[in-house]
Tab-separated table of C-alpha atoms and ligand atoms in Angstrom:
chain	number	residue	atom	x	y	z
A	144	MET	CA	95.453	101.443	79.567
A	145	HIS	CA	97.801	98.875	80.943
A	146	ASP	CA	97.202	96.010	78.591
A	147	ASN	CA	98.992	96.249	75.302
A	148	ASN	CA	97.520	94.365	72.389
A	149	SER	CA	100.210	91.688	72.061
A	150	ASP	CA	99.190	89.801	75.225
A	151	ARG	CA	95.519	90.513	75.191
A	152	THR	CA	93.000	87.706	75.635
A	153	GLU	CA	89.354	88.598	75.028
A	154	ILE	CA	87.063	87.736	77.923
A	155	SER	CA	84.314	86.778	75.484
A	156	GLY	CA	86.287	83.624	74.636
A	157	LEU	CA	85.879	82.342	78.191
A	158	GLY	CA	82.277	83.318	78.838
A	159	GLU	CA	80.939	84.432	82.206
A	160	PHE	CA	81.211	81.087	83.973
A	161	GLY	CA	84.639	80.381	82.511
A	162	LEU	CA	85.781	83.764	83.759
A	163	ILE	CA	84.400	83.177	87.263
A	164	ASP	CA	86.098	79.765	87.408
A	165	HIS	CA	89.320	81.284	86.179
A	166	LEU	CA	89.275	84.096	88.722
A	167	THR	CA	88.331	81.958	91.698
A	168	GLN	CA	90.285	78.767	91.028
A	169	GLY	CA	92.453	77.474	93.851
A	170	ILE	CA	90.777	79.518	96.567
A	171	GLU	CA	91.156	77.731	99.900
A	172	LEU	CA	88.932	78.898	102.721
A	173	LYS	CA	90.970	79.844	105.779
A	174	ASN	CA	88.412	80.995	108.340
A	175	PRO	CA	86.374	78.398	110.235
A	176	SER	CA	83.413	80.756	109.863
A	177	SER	CA	83.547	80.301	106.058
A	178	ARG	CA	81.350	77.234	105.708
A	179	TYR	CA	80.807	77.439	101.950
A	180	GLY	CA	82.388	79.768	99.395
A	181	VAL	CA	82.199	80.226	95.618
A	182	GLY	CA	80.094	77.780	93.616
A	183	ASP	CA	76.508	77.857	94.826
A	184	ASP	CA	73.792	80.487	94.896
A	185	ALA	CA	75.103	81.946	98.129
A	186	ALA	CA	78.042	81.592	100.472
A	187	VAL	CA	77.424	80.188	103.955
A	188	ILE	CA	79.005	81.837	106.987
A	189	ASP	CA	78.808	80.762	110.619
A	190	GLN	CA	80.096	83.388	113.027
A	191	ALA	CA	79.435	81.047	115.979
A	192	GLY	CA	78.163	83.408	118.636
A	193	LEU	CA	80.115	86.460	117.466
A	194	GLN	CA	78.466	89.564	116.039
A	195	THR	CA	78.438	89.810	112.242
A	196	LEU	CA	79.494	93.125	110.701
A	197	VAL	CA	78.821	94.027	107.060
A	198	SER	CA	80.010	96.903	104.913
A	199	VAL	CA	80.240	97.629	101.193
A	200	ASP	CA	82.234	100.027	99.015
A	201	LEU	CA	81.557	100.710	95.368
A	202	LEU	CA	84.419	102.005	93.226
A	203	VAL	CA	83.638	103.695	89.918
A	204	GLU	CA	86.234	104.357	87.233
A	205	GLY	CA	86.818	108.068	86.708
A	206	VAL	CA	85.227	108.884	90.056
A	207	HIS	CA	87.207	106.845	92.588
A	208	PHE	CA	90.199	105.804	90.538
A	209	ASP	CA	92.068	106.820	87.407
A	210	LEU	CA	93.528	103.984	85.364
A	211	THR	CA	96.097	106.222	83.696
A	212	TYR	CA	98.239	105.912	86.816
A	213	THR	CA	96.627	103.204	88.943
A	214	PRO	CA	98.049	99.740	88.252
A	215	LEU	CA	95.186	97.229	88.145
A	216	LYS	CA	96.751	94.971	90.767
A	217	HIS	CA	96.997	97.914	93.154
A	218	LEU	CA	93.395	98.814	92.393
A	219	GLY	CA	92.242	95.324	93.357
A	220	TYR	CA	94.339	95.415	96.511
A	221	LYS	CA	93.002	98.819	97.523
A	222	ALA	CA	89.376	97.837	96.779
A	223	ALA	CA	89.723	95.065	99.373
A	224	ILE	CA	91.786	97.103	101.860
A	225	VAL	CA	89.322	99.986	102.140
A	226	ASN	CA	86.737	97.453	103.283
A	227	PHE	CA	89.101	95.779	105.756
A	228	SER	CA	89.728	99.253	107.128
A	229	ASP	CA	86.006	99.678	107.819
A	230	MET	CA	86.158	96.517	109.936
A	231	ALA	CA	89.224	97.821	111.803
A	232	ALA	CA	87.267	101.033	112.457
A	233	MET	CA	84.632	98.949	114.270
A	234	ASN	CA	87.366	97.181	116.291
A	235	ALA	CA	86.428	94.044	114.349
A	236	ARG	CA	88.186	91.575	112.101
A	237	PRO	CA	87.346	91.063	108.411
A	238	THR	CA	86.682	87.416	107.594
A	239	GLN	CA	85.019	87.214	104.171
A	240	ILE	CA	84.467	89.354	101.070
A	241	VAL	CA	82.192	89.086	98.059
A	242	VAL	CA	83.224	90.976	94.942
A	243	GLY	CA	80.964	92.444	92.268
A	244	ILE	CA	82.669	93.479	89.078
A	245	ALA	CA	81.357	95.100	85.878
A	246	LEU	CA	83.676	95.225	82.866
A	247	SER	CA	83.486	96.876	79.476
A	248	ASN	CA	84.992	95.078	76.467
A	249	ARG	CA	87.979	97.403	76.785
A	250	PHE	CA	89.183	95.038	79.512
A	251	SER	CA	91.080	91.902	78.566
A	252	LEU	CA	91.344	88.715	80.583
A	253	GLU	CA	94.845	89.828	81.614
A	254	ALA	CA	93.434	93.067	83.015
A	255	VAL	CA	90.847	91.245	85.157
A	256	GLU	CA	93.516	88.775	86.264
A	257	ALA	CA	95.601	91.696	87.493
A	258	ILE	CA	92.676	93.117	89.489
A	259	TYR	CA	92.056	89.697	91.047
A	260	ALA	CA	95.748	89.203	91.789
A	261	GLY	CA	95.501	92.350	93.923
A	262	ILE	CA	92.251	91.297	95.603
A	263	ARG	CA	93.640	87.841	96.343
A	264	LEU	CA	96.919	89.226	97.676
A	265	ALA	CA	94.969	91.433	100.090
A	266	CYS	CA	92.927	88.386	101.159
A	267	GLU	CA	96.096	86.313	101.711
A	268	THR	CA	97.778	89.076	103.667
A	269	TYR	CA	94.799	89.752	105.929
A	270	LYS	CA	93.569	86.126	106.107
A	271	VAL	CA	90.210	86.925	104.582
A	272	ASP	CA	88.216	84.484	102.423
A	273	LEU	CA	86.848	85.465	99.008
A	274	VAL	CA	83.540	83.589	99.135
A	275	GLY	CA	81.545	84.898	96.188
A	276	GLY	CA	80.637	87.699	93.888
A	277	ASP	CA	78.942	88.693	90.689
A	278	THR	CA	80.394	89.289	87.252
A	279	THR	CA	78.735	91.345	84.572
A	280	SER	CA	79.453	93.638	81.650
A	281	SER	CA	79.282	97.407	81.564
A	282	ARG	CA	78.731	99.798	78.645
A	283	ALA	CA	81.615	101.960	79.724
A	284	GLY	CA	84.192	101.803	82.433
A	285	LEU	CA	85.034	99.536	85.308
A	286	PHE	CA	83.019	99.108	88.489
A	287	ILE	CA	84.214	97.155	91.512
A	288	SER	CA	82.005	96.585	94.515
A	289	VAL	CA	83.459	94.808	97.518
A	290	THR	CA	81.265	93.699	100.400
A	291	VAL	CA	83.095	92.686	103.544
A	292	ILE	CA	81.822	90.536	106.368
A	293	GLY	CA	83.565	90.697	109.718
A	294	GLU	CA	83.283	89.383	113.220
A	295	ALA	CA	83.708	90.725	116.724
A	296	LYS	CA	82.639	90.006	120.269
A	297	GLU	CA	79.689	92.221	121.107
A	298	SER	CA	81.644	93.844	123.942
A	299	ASP	CA	84.567	94.717	121.636
A	300	ILE	CA	82.672	96.642	118.967
A	301	CYS	CA	83.479	100.366	118.810
A	302	TYR	CA	81.059	102.875	117.371
A	303	ARG	CA	81.573	106.473	116.316
A	304	LYS	CA	79.439	107.473	119.261
A	305	GLY	CA	80.105	106.634	122.873
A	306	ALA	CA	82.939	108.964	123.859
A	307	SER	CA	82.927	111.349	126.844
A	308	GLU	CA	84.373	114.757	127.651
A	309	ASN	CA	88.172	114.649	128.225
A	310	ASP	CA	88.665	111.373	126.351
A	311	LEU	CA	91.978	111.466	124.468
A	312	LEU	CA	91.937	111.667	120.654
A	313	CYS	CA	94.494	109.329	119.114
A	314	VAL	CA	95.576	108.497	115.556
A	315	SER	CA	97.615	105.609	114.213
A	316	GLY	CA	100.465	106.004	111.729
A	317	ASP	CA	100.914	109.284	109.906
A	318	LEU	CA	98.602	111.516	107.895
A	319	GLY	CA	98.509	113.368	104.597
A	320	ALA	CA	100.882	111.090	102.686
A	321	ALA	CA	98.255	109.459	100.456
A	322	TYR	CA	97.045	112.869	99.339
A	323	MET	CA	100.580	114.001	98.542
A	324	GLY	CA	100.992	110.809	96.493
A	325	LEU	CA	97.834	111.683	94.577
A	326	LEU	CA	99.025	115.243	93.901
A	327	LEU	CA	102.278	113.876	92.475
A	328	LEU	CA	100.457	111.382	90.262
A	329	GLU	CA	98.030	114.033	89.029
A	330	ARG	CA	100.915	116.381	88.307
A	331	GLU	CA	102.759	113.750	86.280
A	332	LYS	CA	99.561	112.946	84.410
A	333	ALA	CA	99.161	116.610	83.467
A	334	VAL	CA	102.802	116.792	82.327
A	335	PHE	CA	102.359	113.615	80.288
A	336	LYS	CA	99.183	114.930	78.643
A	337	ALA	CA	101.005	118.092	77.609
A	338	ASN	CA	104.017	116.190	76.312
A	339	PRO	CA	103.706	112.400	75.913
A	340	ASP	CA	107.479	112.061	75.446
A	341	MET	CA	108.081	113.145	79.036
A	342	GLN	CA	108.994	110.337	81.400
A	343	PRO	CA	107.382	110.408	84.826
A	344	ASP	CA	109.614	111.932	87.452
A	345	LEU	CA	108.546	110.066	90.552
A	346	ASP	CA	111.909	108.873	91.864
A	347	GLY	CA	112.451	109.347	95.562
A	348	PHE	CA	108.744	109.629	96.334
A	349	ASP	CA	108.148	105.951	97.126
A	350	TYR	CA	106.552	106.417	100.523
A	351	VAL	CA	103.820	108.882	99.544
A	352	LEU	CA	103.112	107.009	96.282
A	353	GLN	CA	102.804	103.747	98.154
A	354	ARG	CA	100.435	105.366	100.625
A	355	GLN	CA	98.194	106.409	97.723
A	356	LEU	CA	98.454	103.298	95.573
A	357	LYS	CA	98.851	100.532	98.150
A	358	PRO	CA	97.269	101.510	101.448
A	359	GLU	CA	97.002	99.083	104.362
A	360	ALA	CA	94.209	98.483	106.891
A	361	ARG	CA	95.209	98.875	110.537
A	362	ILE	CA	94.045	95.518	111.854
A	363	ASP	CA	97.417	95.476	113.657
A	364	ILE	CA	96.244	98.443	115.737
A	365	VAL	CA	93.035	96.573	116.634
A	366	ASP	CA	95.278	93.764	117.938
A	367	ALA	CA	97.674	96.139	119.714
A	368	LEU	CA	94.820	97.882	121.533
A	369	LYS	CA	93.351	94.548	122.577
A	370	ASN	CA	96.754	93.340	123.823
A	371	ALA	CA	97.187	96.561	125.799
A	372	GLY	CA	93.792	96.040	127.435
A	373	ILE	CA	92.289	99.150	125.833
A	374	LYS	CA	88.833	99.432	124.339
A	375	PRO	CA	88.490	102.736	122.461
A	376	THR	CA	85.476	104.781	123.536
A	377	SER	CA	84.829	105.732	119.887
A	378	MET	CA	86.560	104.977	116.588
A	379	ILE	CA	86.483	105.755	112.841
A	380	ASP	CA	88.884	105.157	109.955
A	381	ILE	CA	90.412	108.132	108.182
A	382	SER	CA	89.225	107.838	104.601
A	383	ASP	CA	88.094	111.426	103.944
A	384	GLY	CA	90.690	113.307	106.001
A	385	LEU	CA	91.264	113.911	109.704
A	386	ALA	CA	89.142	117.090	109.868
A	387	SER	CA	86.085	115.423	108.452
A	388	GLU	CA	86.472	112.274	110.615
A	389	ILE	CA	86.975	114.315	113.796
A	390	LYS	CA	83.719	116.088	113.033
A	391	HIS	CA	81.963	112.751	112.613
A	392	LEU	CA	83.171	111.616	116.061
A	393	CYS	CA	82.266	114.929	117.714
A	394	LYS	CA	78.811	114.894	116.167
A	395	ALA	CA	78.144	111.265	117.057
A	396	SER	CA	79.217	111.741	120.693
A	397	LYS	CA	77.705	115.255	120.958
A	398	LEU	CA	81.020	116.775	122.039
A	399	GLY	CA	83.577	119.342	120.897
A	400	CYS	CA	87.342	118.883	120.702
A	401	THR	CA	90.730	120.541	120.871
A	402	ILE	CA	93.639	119.189	118.856
A	403	TYR	CA	97.216	120.452	118.618
A	404	GLU	CA	98.911	121.078	115.290
A	405	ASP	CA	102.336	120.092	116.609
A	406	LYS	CA	100.985	116.682	117.664
A	407	LEU	CA	99.787	115.726	114.176
A	408	PRO	CA	101.883	112.807	112.874
A	409	ILE	CA	103.309	113.857	109.497
A	410	ASP	CA	106.078	111.975	107.697
A	411	VAL	CA	109.069	114.058	106.542
A	412	MET	CA	108.391	113.160	102.900
A	413	THR	CA	104.766	114.278	103.239
A	414	ALA	CA	105.966	117.595	104.631
A	415	SER	CA	108.495	118.151	101.873
A	416	VAL	CA	106.038	117.282	99.064
A	417	ALA	CA	103.441	119.546	100.701
A	418	GLU	CA	105.928	122.395	100.667
A	419	GLU	CA	106.680	121.693	97.014
A	420	PHE	CA	102.955	122.207	96.366
A	421	LYS	CA	103.006	125.348	98.538
A	422	MET	CA	100.743	123.710	101.073
A	423	VAL	CA	101.060	123.775	104.852
A	424	PRO	CA	101.765	120.136	105.890
A	425	SER	CA	99.114	120.177	108.626
A	426	VAL	CA	96.521	121.169	105.999
A	427	ALA	CA	97.497	118.057	104.045
A	428	ALA	CA	97.106	116.016	107.227
A	429	LEU	CA	93.724	117.576	108.069
A	430	ASN	CA	92.160	117.540	104.627
A	431	GLY	CA	93.996	114.905	102.601
A	432	GLY	CA	92.096	111.646	102.293
A	433	GLU	CA	92.739	107.947	101.870
A	434	ASP	CA	95.286	107.403	104.632
A	435	TYR	CA	93.147	104.597	106.144
A	436	GLU	CA	94.605	105.198	109.576
A	437	LEU	CA	92.430	104.886	112.686
A	438	LEU	CA	91.146	107.851	114.674
A	439	PHE	CA	89.923	106.800	118.113
A	440	THR	CA	89.421	107.993	121.643
A	441	VAL	CA	90.440	106.443	124.947
A	442	LYS	CA	89.667	107.296	128.538
A	443	VAL	CA	92.237	109.559	130.218
A	444	THR	CA	92.970	106.695	132.617
A	445	ASP	CA	94.276	104.697	129.618
A	446	TYR	CA	96.893	107.376	128.844
A	447	GLU	CA	99.885	105.323	130.048
A	448	LYS	CA	98.765	102.213	128.195
A	449	VAL	CA	98.064	103.927	124.881
A	450	ASN	CA	101.227	105.977	125.093
A	451	LYS	CA	103.264	102.745	125.182
A	452	ILE	CA	101.889	101.440	121.872
A	453	PRO	CA	104.322	102.291	119.062
A	454	GLY	CA	102.925	104.290	116.147
A	455	ILE	CA	100.060	105.959	117.993
A	456	SER	CA	99.915	109.720	118.479
A	457	ILE	CA	97.736	111.490	121.019
A	458	ILE	CA	96.632	114.631	119.189
A	459	GLY	CA	94.094	116.213	121.534
A	460	HIS	CA	90.969	115.592	123.553
A	461	PHE	CA	87.203	115.900	123.573
A	462	THR	CA	85.518	118.840	125.277
A	463	ALA	CA	81.964	119.501	126.425
A	464	ASN	CA	81.682	122.420	123.953
A	465	ILE	CA	79.391	120.961	121.331
A	466	GLY	CA	80.057	122.441	117.902
A	467	GLU	CA	83.484	123.818	118.885
A	468	GLU	CA	86.130	121.841	117.055
A	469	VAL	CA	89.379	123.684	117.479
A	470	MET	CA	93.007	123.291	116.468
A	471	ILE	CA	95.731	125.057	118.431
A	472	THR	CA	98.507	125.884	115.967
A	473	ALA	CA	102.227	125.553	116.609
A	474	ASP	CA	102.360	129.318	117.334
A	475	ASN	CA	99.496	129.035	119.806
A	476	GLN	CA	96.690	130.425	117.666
A	477	SER	CA	93.306	128.808	117.815
A	478	PHE	CA	91.186	128.179	114.768
A	479	ASP	CA	88.067	126.245	113.841
A	480	ILE	CA	88.588	122.918	112.142
A	481	LYS	CA	86.924	123.030	108.734
A	482	ALA	CA	86.131	119.791	106.988
A	483	GLN	CA	86.733	120.415	103.341
A	484	GLY	CA	86.540	116.698	102.872
A	485	TRP	CA	88.424	114.625	100.500
A	486	ASP	CA	86.163	114.938	97.471
A	487	ALA	CA	86.096	118.704	97.734
A	488	ILE	CA	89.838	119.105	97.563
A	489	ARG	CA	90.187	116.444	94.949
A	490	ASN	CA	87.655	118.245	92.758
A	491	THR	CA	89.392	121.548	93.342
A	492	PHE	CA	92.669	120.032	92.351
A	493	GLN	CA	91.258	118.467	89.206
A	494	LYS	CA	89.705	121.761	88.160
A	495	ASP	CA	93.013	123.525	88.666
A	496	SER	CA	95.058	120.995	86.767
B	293	ADP	P1	74.012	83.570	90.243
B	293	ADP	O1	73.522	83.341	88.843
B	293	ADP	O2	73.293	82.769	91.276
B	293	ADP	O3	74.167	85.020	90.571
B	293	ADP	P2	76.691	83.379	89.397
B	293	ADP	O4	76.735	82.523	88.195
B	293	ADP	O5	76.717	84.851	89.232
B	293	ADP	O6	75.474	82.944	90.270
B	293	ADP	O7	77.901	82.975	90.338
B	293	ADP	C1	78.270	81.642	90.528
B	293	ADP	C2	79.196	81.556	91.702
B	293	ADP	O8	80.379	82.279	91.442
B	293	ADP	C3	78.589	82.135	92.971
B	293	ADP	O9	79.049	81.344	94.055
B	293	ADP	C4	79.181	83.518	93.010
B	293	ADP	O10	79.250	83.990	94.326
B	293	ADP	C5	80.548	83.312	92.391
B	293	ADP	N1	81.050	84.514	91.687
B	293	ADP	C6	80.488	85.147	90.628
B	293	ADP	N2	81.216	86.195	90.219
B	293	ADP	C7	82.280	86.256	91.057
B	293	ADP	C8	83.390	87.124	91.185
B	293	ADP	N3	83.584	88.170	90.364
B	293	ADP	N4	84.288	86.886	92.179
B	293	ADP	C9	84.104	85.853	93.011
B	293	ADP	N5	83.098	84.988	92.954
B	293	ADP	C10	82.171	85.173	91.990
B	294	MG	MG1	75.440	86.343	89.753
């Protein structure tokens, strides 16, 4: 645990309402749509003619995060970001969140403050208002549920379905890094368990660790596409891994696809860590989760426009062959894309470690 006993304040001293006041003090609402925030029985939101989008993510200690290597501030930040990413995936903008939190008595006031510092930093950075929540106790472990509310013009919203044959498959940023960060953290945890005197050896791995511990939501890509005059024909965020998300898009649009291994965007550090773990980098990109990049399709006629946007890779295209999701490897072999999914590989790794 991160709190050591010397600077530990028991939450019981504050009480539930004292804690809520403490966590939400000084919040200034930034979005005109946020009519009323924390302090009544419900928040009031006025999206003024725009569509309202809602999504929720529930994070459970020991299932979705491991506090032995996840700093609480990062956890709070990530809990908000994964929801902002869902809004980006709809080509929408997050405007408000409500946060439900359940704490066991293992958690001090300082620990909850750290979680909220992360949540509030994410809100500042992405100009989202924290307008409410619920606070309760748990028998064991930490639960964080973040509900996000977003807005978009009806004509801007992108669904997973809607794409056509020949549409170009594009991804933002690079893939596989967050998974490599996780493998490093799990490896250091195993080393530490075996010998608590060992110091973690994570120097020089900043990029992949940051991708795991402090991901970002690609609202900037939503803006860049809008500025370029492009509306994706379908879109999803990459939380479970490229392979699994590609299959979601293909299924939703009733299409097949071809992607090219040598077009997959993979950072050099991701590739070198993958090799250290005796893993082919493209497998990390296909099956590693939690990158929170956007996977989307555009019409072929938008090729020039999308090609000009920095940080977007065109990795393949949709085909009419329903059920055929194929990757052409660097040496020109063709193989079926298998979605192991993020949880599957994570479980495999944990069993092995
Ligand atoms: P109720 O009894 O109606 O559920 P609460 O006492 O739980 O109300 O909450 C009081 C106010 O504080 C509400 O506006 C609620 O949205 C807000 N709130 C409660 N817990 C949190 C939290 N963890 N983060 C942010 N706001 C919270
Ligand atoms: Mg309540």
